[in-house]
PDB file of C-alpha atoms and ligand atoms in Angstrom:
ATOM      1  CA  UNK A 142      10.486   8.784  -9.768  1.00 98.00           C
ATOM      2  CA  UNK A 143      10.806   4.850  -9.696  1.00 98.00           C
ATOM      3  CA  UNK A 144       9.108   2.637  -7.838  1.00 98.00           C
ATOM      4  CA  UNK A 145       8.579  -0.788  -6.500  1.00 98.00           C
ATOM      5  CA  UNK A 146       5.089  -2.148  -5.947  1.00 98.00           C
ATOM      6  CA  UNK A 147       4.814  -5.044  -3.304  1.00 98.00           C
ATOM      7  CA  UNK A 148       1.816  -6.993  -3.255  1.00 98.00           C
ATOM      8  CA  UNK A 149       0.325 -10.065  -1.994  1.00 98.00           C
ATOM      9  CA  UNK A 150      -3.010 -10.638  -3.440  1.00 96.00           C
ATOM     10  CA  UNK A 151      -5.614  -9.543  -6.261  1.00 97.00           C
ATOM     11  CA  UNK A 152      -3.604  -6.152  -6.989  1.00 98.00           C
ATOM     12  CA  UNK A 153      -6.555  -4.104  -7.515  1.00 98.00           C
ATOM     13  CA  UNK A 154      -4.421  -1.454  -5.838  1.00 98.00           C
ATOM     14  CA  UNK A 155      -1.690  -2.066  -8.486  1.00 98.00           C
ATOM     15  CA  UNK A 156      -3.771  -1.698 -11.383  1.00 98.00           C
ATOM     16  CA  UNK A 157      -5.194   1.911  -9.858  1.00 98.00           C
ATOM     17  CA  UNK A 158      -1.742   2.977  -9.722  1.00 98.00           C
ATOM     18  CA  UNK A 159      -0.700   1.059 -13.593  1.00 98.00           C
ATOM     19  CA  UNK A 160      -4.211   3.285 -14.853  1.00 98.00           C
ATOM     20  CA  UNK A 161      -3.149   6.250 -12.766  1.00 98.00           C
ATOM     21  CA  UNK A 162       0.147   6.612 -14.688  1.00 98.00           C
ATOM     22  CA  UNK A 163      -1.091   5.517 -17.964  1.00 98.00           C
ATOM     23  CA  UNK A 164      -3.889   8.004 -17.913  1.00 98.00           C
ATOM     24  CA  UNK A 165      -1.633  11.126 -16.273  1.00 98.00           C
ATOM     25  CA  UNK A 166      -3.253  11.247 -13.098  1.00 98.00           C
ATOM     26  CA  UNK A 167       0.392   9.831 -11.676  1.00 98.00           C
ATOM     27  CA  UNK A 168       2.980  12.033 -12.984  1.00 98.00           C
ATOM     28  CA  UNK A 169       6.667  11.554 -13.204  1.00 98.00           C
ATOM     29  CA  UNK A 170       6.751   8.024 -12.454  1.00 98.00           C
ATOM     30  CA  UNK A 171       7.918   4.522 -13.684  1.00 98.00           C
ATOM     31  CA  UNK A 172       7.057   1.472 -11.982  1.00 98.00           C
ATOM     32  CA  UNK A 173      10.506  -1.177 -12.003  1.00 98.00           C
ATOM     33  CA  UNK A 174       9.330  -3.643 -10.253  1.00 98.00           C
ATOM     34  CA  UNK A 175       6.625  -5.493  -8.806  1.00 98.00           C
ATOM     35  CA  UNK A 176       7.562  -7.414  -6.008  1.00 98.00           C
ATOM     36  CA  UNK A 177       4.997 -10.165  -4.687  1.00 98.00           C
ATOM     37  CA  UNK A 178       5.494 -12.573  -1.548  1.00 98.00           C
ATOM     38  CA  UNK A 179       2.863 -14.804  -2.985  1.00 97.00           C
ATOM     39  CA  UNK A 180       3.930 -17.074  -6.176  1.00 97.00           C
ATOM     40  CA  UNK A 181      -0.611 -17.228  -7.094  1.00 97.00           C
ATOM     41  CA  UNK A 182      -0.859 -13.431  -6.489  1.00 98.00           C
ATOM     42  CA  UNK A 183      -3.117 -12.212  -8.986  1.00 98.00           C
ATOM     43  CA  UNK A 184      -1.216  -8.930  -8.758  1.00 98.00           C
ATOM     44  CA  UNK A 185       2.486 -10.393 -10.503  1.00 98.00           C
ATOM     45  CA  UNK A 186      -0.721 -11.317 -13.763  1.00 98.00           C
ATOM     46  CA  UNK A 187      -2.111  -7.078 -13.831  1.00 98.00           C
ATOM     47  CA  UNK A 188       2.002  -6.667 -13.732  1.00 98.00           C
ATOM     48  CA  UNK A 189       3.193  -8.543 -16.974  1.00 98.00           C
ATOM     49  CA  UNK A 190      -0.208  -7.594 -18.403  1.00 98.00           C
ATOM     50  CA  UNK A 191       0.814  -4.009 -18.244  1.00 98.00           C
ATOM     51  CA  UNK A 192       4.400  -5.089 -19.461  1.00 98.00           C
ATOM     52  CA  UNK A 193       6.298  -4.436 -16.257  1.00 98.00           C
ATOM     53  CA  UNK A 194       8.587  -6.410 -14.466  1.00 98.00           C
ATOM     54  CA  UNK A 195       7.241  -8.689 -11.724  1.00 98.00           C
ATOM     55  CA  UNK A 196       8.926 -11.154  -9.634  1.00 98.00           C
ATOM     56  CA  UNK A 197       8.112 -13.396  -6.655  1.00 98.00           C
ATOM     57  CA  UNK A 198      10.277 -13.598  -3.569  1.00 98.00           C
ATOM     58  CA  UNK A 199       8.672 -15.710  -1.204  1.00 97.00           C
ATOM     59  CA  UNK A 200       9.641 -16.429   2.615  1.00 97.00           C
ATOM     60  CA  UNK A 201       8.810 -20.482   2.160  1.00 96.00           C
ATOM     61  CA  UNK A 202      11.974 -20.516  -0.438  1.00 96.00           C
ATOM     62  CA  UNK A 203      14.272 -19.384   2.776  1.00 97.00           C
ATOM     63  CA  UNK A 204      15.373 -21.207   5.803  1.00 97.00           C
ATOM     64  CA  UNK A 205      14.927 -19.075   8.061  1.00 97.00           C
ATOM     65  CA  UNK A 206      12.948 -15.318   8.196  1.00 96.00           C
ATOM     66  CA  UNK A 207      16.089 -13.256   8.917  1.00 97.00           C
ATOM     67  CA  UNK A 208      17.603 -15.137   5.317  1.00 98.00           C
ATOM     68  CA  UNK A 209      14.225 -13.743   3.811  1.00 97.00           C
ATOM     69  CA  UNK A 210      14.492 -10.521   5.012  1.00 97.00           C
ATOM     70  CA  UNK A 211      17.804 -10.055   3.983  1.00 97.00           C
ATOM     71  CA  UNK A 212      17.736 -11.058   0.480  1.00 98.00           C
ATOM     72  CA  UNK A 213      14.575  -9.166   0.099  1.00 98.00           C
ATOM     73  CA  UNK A 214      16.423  -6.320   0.733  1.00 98.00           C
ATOM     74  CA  UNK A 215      18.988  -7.216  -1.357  1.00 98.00           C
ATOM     75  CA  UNK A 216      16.871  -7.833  -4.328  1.00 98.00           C
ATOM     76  CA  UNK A 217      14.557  -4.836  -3.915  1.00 98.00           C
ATOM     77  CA  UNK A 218      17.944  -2.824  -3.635  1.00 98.00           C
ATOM     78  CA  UNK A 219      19.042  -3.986  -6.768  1.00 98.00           C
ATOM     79  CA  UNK A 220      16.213  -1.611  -8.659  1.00 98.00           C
ATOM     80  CA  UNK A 221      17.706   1.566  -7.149  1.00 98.00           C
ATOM     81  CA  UNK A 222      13.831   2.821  -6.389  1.00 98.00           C
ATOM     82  CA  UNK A 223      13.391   6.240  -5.038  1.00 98.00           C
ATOM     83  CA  UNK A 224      10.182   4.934  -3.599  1.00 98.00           C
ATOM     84  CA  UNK A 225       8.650   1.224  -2.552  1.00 98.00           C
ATOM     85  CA  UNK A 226       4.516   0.924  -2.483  1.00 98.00           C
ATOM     86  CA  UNK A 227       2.965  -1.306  -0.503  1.00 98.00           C
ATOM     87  CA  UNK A 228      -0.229  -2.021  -2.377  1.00 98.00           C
ATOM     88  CA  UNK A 229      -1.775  -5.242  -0.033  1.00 96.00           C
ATOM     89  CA  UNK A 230       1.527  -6.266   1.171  1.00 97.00           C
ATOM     90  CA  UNK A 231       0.781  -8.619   4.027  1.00 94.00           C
ATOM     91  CA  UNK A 232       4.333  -9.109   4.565  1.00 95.00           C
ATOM     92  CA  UNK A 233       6.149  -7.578   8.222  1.00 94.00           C
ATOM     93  CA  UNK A 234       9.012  -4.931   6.393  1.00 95.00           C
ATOM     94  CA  UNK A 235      11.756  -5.925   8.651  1.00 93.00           C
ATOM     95  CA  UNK A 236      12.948  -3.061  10.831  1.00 94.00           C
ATOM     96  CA  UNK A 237      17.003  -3.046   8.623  1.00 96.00           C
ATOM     97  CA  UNK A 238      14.485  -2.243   5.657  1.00 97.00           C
ATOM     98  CA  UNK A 239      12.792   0.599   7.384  1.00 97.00           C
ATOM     99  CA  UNK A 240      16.001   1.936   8.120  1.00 97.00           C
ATOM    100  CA  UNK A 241      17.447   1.988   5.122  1.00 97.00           C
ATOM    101  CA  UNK A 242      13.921   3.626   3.295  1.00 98.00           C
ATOM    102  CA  UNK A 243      13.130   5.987   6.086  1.00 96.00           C
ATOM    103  CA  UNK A 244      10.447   7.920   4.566  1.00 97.00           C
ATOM    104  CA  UNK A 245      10.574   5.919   1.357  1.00 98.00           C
ATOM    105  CA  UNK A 246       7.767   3.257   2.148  1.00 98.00           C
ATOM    106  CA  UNK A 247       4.464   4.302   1.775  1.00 98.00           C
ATOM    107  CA  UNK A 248       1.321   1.655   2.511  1.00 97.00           C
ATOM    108  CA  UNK A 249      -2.583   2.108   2.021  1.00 95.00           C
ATOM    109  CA  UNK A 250      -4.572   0.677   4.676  1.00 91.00           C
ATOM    110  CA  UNK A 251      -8.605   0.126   4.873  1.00 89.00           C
ATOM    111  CA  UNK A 252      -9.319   2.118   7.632  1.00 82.00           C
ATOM    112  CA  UNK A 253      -8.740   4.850   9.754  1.00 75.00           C
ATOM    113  CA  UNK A 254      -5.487   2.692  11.623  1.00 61.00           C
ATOM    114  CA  UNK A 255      -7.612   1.641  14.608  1.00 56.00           C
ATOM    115  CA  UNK A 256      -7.777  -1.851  15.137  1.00 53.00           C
ATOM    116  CA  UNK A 257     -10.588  -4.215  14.414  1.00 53.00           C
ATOM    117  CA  UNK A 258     -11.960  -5.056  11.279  1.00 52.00           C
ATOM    118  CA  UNK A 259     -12.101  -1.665   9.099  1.00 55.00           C
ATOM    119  CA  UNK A 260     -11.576   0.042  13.032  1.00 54.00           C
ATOM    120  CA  UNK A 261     -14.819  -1.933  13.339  1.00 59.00           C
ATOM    121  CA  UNK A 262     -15.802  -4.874  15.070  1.00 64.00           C
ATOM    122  CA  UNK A 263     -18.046  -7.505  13.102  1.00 64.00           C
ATOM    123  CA  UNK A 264     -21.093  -9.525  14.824  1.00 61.00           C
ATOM    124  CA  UNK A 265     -22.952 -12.605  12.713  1.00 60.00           C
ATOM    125  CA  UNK A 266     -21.507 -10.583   9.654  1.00 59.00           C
ATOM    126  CA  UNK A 267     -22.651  -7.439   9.819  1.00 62.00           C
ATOM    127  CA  UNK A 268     -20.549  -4.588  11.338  1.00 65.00           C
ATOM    128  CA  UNK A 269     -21.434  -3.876  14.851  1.00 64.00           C
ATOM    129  CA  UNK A 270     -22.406  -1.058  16.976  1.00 68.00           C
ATOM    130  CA  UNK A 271     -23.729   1.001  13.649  1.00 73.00           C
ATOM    131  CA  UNK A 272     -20.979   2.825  13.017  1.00 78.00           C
ATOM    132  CA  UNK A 273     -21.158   5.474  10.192  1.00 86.00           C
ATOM    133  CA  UNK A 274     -18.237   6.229   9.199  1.00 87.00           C
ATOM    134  CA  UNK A 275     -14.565   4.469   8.288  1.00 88.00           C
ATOM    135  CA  UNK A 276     -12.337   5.124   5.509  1.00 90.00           C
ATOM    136  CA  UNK A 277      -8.777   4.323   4.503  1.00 93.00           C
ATOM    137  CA  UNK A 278      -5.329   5.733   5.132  1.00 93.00           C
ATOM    138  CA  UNK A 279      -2.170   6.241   3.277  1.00 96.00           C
ATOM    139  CA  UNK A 280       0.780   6.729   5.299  1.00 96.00           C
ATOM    140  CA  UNK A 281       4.398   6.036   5.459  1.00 97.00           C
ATOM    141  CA  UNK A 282       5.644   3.004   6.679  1.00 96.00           C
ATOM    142  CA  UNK A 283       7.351   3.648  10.203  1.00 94.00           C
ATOM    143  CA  UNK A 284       8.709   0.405  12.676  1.00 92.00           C
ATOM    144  CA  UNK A 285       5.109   0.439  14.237  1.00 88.00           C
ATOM    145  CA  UNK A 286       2.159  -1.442  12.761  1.00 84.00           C
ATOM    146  CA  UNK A 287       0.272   1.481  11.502  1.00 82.00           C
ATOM    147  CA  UNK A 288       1.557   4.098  12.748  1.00 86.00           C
ATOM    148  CA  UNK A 289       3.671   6.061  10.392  1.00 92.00           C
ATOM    149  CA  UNK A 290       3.300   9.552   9.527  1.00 94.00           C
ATOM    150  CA  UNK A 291      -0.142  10.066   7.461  1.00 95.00           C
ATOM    151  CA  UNK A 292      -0.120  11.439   3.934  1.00 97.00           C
ATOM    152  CA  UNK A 293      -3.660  11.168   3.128  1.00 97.00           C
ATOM    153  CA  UNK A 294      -7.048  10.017   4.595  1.00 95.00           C
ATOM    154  CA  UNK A 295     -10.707   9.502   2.876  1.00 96.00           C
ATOM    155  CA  UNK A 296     -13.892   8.842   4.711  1.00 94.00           C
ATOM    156  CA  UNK A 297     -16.413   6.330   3.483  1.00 94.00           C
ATOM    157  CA  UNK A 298     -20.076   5.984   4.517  1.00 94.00           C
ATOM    158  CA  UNK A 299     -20.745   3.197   5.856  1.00 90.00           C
ATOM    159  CA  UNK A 300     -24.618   1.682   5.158  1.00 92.00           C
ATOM    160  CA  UNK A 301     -27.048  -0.188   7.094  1.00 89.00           C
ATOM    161  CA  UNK A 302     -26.832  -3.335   6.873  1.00 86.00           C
ATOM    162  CA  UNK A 303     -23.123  -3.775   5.059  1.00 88.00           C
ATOM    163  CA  UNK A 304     -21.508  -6.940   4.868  1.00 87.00           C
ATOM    164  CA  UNK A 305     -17.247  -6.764   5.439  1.00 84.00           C
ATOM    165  CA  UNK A 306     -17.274  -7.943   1.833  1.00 90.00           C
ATOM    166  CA  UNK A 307     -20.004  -4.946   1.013  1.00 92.00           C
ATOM    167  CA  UNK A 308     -18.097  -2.359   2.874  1.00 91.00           C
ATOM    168  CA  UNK A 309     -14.568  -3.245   1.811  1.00 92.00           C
ATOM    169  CA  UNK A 310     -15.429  -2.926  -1.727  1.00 95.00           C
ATOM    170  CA  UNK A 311     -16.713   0.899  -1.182  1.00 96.00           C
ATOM    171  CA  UNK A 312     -13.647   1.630   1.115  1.00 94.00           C
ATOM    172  CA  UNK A 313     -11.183   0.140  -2.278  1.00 96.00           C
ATOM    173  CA  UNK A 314     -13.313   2.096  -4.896  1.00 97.00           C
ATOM    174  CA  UNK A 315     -13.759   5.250  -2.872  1.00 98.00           C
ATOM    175  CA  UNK A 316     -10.910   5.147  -0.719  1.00 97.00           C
ATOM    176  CA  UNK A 317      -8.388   3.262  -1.794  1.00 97.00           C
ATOM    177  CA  UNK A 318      -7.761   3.370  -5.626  1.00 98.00           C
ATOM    178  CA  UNK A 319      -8.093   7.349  -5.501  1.00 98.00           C
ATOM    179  CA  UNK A 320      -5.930   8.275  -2.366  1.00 98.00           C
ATOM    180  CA  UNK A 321      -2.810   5.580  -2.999  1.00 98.00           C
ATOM    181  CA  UNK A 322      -2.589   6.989  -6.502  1.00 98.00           C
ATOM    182  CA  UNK A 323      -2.962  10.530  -5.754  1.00 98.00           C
ATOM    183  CA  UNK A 324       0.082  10.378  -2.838  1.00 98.00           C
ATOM    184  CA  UNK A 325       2.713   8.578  -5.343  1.00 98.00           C
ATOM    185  CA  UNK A 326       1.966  11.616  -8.030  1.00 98.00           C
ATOM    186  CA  UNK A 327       2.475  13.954  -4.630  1.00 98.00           C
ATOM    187  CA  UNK A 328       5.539  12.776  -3.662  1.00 98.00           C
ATOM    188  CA  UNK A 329       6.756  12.114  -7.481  1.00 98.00           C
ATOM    189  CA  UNK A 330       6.525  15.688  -7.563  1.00 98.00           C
ATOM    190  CA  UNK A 331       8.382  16.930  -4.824  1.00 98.00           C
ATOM    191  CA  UNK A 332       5.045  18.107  -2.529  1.00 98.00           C
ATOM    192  CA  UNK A 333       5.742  16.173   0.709  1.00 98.00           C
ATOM    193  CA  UNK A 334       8.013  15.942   3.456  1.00 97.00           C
ATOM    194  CA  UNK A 335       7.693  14.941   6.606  1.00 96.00           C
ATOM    195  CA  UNK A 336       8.585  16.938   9.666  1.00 95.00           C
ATOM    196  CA  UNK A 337       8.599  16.196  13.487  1.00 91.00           C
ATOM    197  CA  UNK A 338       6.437  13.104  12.375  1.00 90.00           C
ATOM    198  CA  UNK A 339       3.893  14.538  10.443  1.00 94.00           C
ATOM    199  CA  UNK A 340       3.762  14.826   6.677  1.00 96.00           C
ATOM    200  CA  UNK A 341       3.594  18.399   4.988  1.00 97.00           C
ATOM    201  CA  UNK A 342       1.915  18.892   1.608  1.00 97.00           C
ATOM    202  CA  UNK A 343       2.827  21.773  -0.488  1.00 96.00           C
ATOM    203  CA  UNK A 344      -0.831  22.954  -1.386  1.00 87.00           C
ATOM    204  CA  UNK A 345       0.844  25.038  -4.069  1.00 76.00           C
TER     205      UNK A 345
HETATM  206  C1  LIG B1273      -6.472  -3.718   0.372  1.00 68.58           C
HETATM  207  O1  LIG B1273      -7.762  -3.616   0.904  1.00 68.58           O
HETATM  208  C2  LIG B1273      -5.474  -3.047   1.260  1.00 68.58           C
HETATM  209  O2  LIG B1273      -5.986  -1.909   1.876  1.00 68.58           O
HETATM  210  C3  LIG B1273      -5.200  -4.130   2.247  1.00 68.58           C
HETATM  211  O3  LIG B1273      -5.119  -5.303   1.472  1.00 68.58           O
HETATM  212  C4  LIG B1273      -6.009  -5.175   0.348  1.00 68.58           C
HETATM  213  C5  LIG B1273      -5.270  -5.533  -0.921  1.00 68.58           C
HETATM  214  O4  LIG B1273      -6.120  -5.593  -2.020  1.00 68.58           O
HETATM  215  N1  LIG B1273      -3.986  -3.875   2.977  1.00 68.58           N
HETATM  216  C6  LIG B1273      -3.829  -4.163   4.271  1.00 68.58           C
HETATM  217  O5  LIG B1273      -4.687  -4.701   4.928  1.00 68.58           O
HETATM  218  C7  LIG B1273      -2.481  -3.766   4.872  1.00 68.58           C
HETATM  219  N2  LIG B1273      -2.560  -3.700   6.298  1.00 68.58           N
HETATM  220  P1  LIG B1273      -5.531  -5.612  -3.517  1.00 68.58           P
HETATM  221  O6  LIG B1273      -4.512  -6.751  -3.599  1.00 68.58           O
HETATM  222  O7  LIG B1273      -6.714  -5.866  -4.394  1.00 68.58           O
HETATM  223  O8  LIG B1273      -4.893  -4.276  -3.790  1.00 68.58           O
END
């Protein structure tokens, strides 16, 4: 299966999925591209690093959004990807994209997909109303914010007294950089499908 990885920021996501494959925990896959809205990204650095092709296609090099849109598509189009990985991609996928990648766009996000902070509200820095629980999400990428059919889900603990920047960390390292990974080597090997808008793993 090939791939394209969009990103925005540090990439820590990236390199979970570059370690993934290069230590067989991803099977069947290549990553072609890594695709960053962002020219400072961190992320396009872990790319050439790891000897993979990264480029930046940013909206401020456009006149307008719609010209953005549409030569992203074009670009991303040009790699012939069976699948496109949004790994931090703070970037609206226009709606023609969606379309054209029905099923095809997968994103990890650090909760549960409520809204809020982590699904949690934040007072004076700490996380309010002691919540215990949040988590993250991988899901495919539908024209809602969030609300695409859900592949896979983790639950992280959430301690007393956590700090956003305390808690995030825990949701990427116990969340994050185990269920992204673990969904691309799913659908690389032919385990999910989504049906009346809910994905189907083949427990096998
Ligand atoms: C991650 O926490 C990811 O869940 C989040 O951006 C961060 C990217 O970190 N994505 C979203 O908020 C999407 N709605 P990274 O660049 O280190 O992978």
């Amino acid at each position: 299966m090939k791939i394209a990885v969009c990103v925005s920021g540090g990439g820590t996501n990236l390199q979970a999925i570059i370690d993934a494959i290069d230590n067989g925990t991803i099977t069947n896959t290549q990553i072609e591209v890594v695709i960053s809205n962002n020219a400072d990204a961190y992320a396009l650095e872990r790319a050439k690093k790891a000897g993979i092709k990264a480029v930046c296609i940013s909206p401020k090099s456009y006149e307008s959004r719609a010209a953005f849109n549409e030569d992203f598509l074009k670009q991303l189009n040009s790699y012939h990807v069976d699948l496109v990985v949004l790994a931090g991609f703070l970037v609206v996928i226009p709606p023609e994209m969606i379309k054209q990648y029905r099923n095809k766009i997968i994103n990890i996000h650090p909760s549960f997909c409520g809204t809020g902070y982590y699904g949690l509200k934040v007072h004076e820095g700490v996380l309010a109303r002691g919540v215990k629980v949040t988590g993250a999400t991988c899901h495919f990428v539908d024209e809602g914010t969030d609300t695409g059919p859900i592949i896979l889900q983790k639950a992280v603990e959430v301690k007393q007294g956590d700090t956003p920047e305390v808690l995030q960390r825990r949701v990427m390292e116990q969340a994050e950089w185990k269920i992204m990974p673990h969904a691309i080597d799913l659908i690389a090997n032919g385990r999910v499908s989504v049906e009346d808008g809910h994905v189907i793993i083949d427990e096998k």
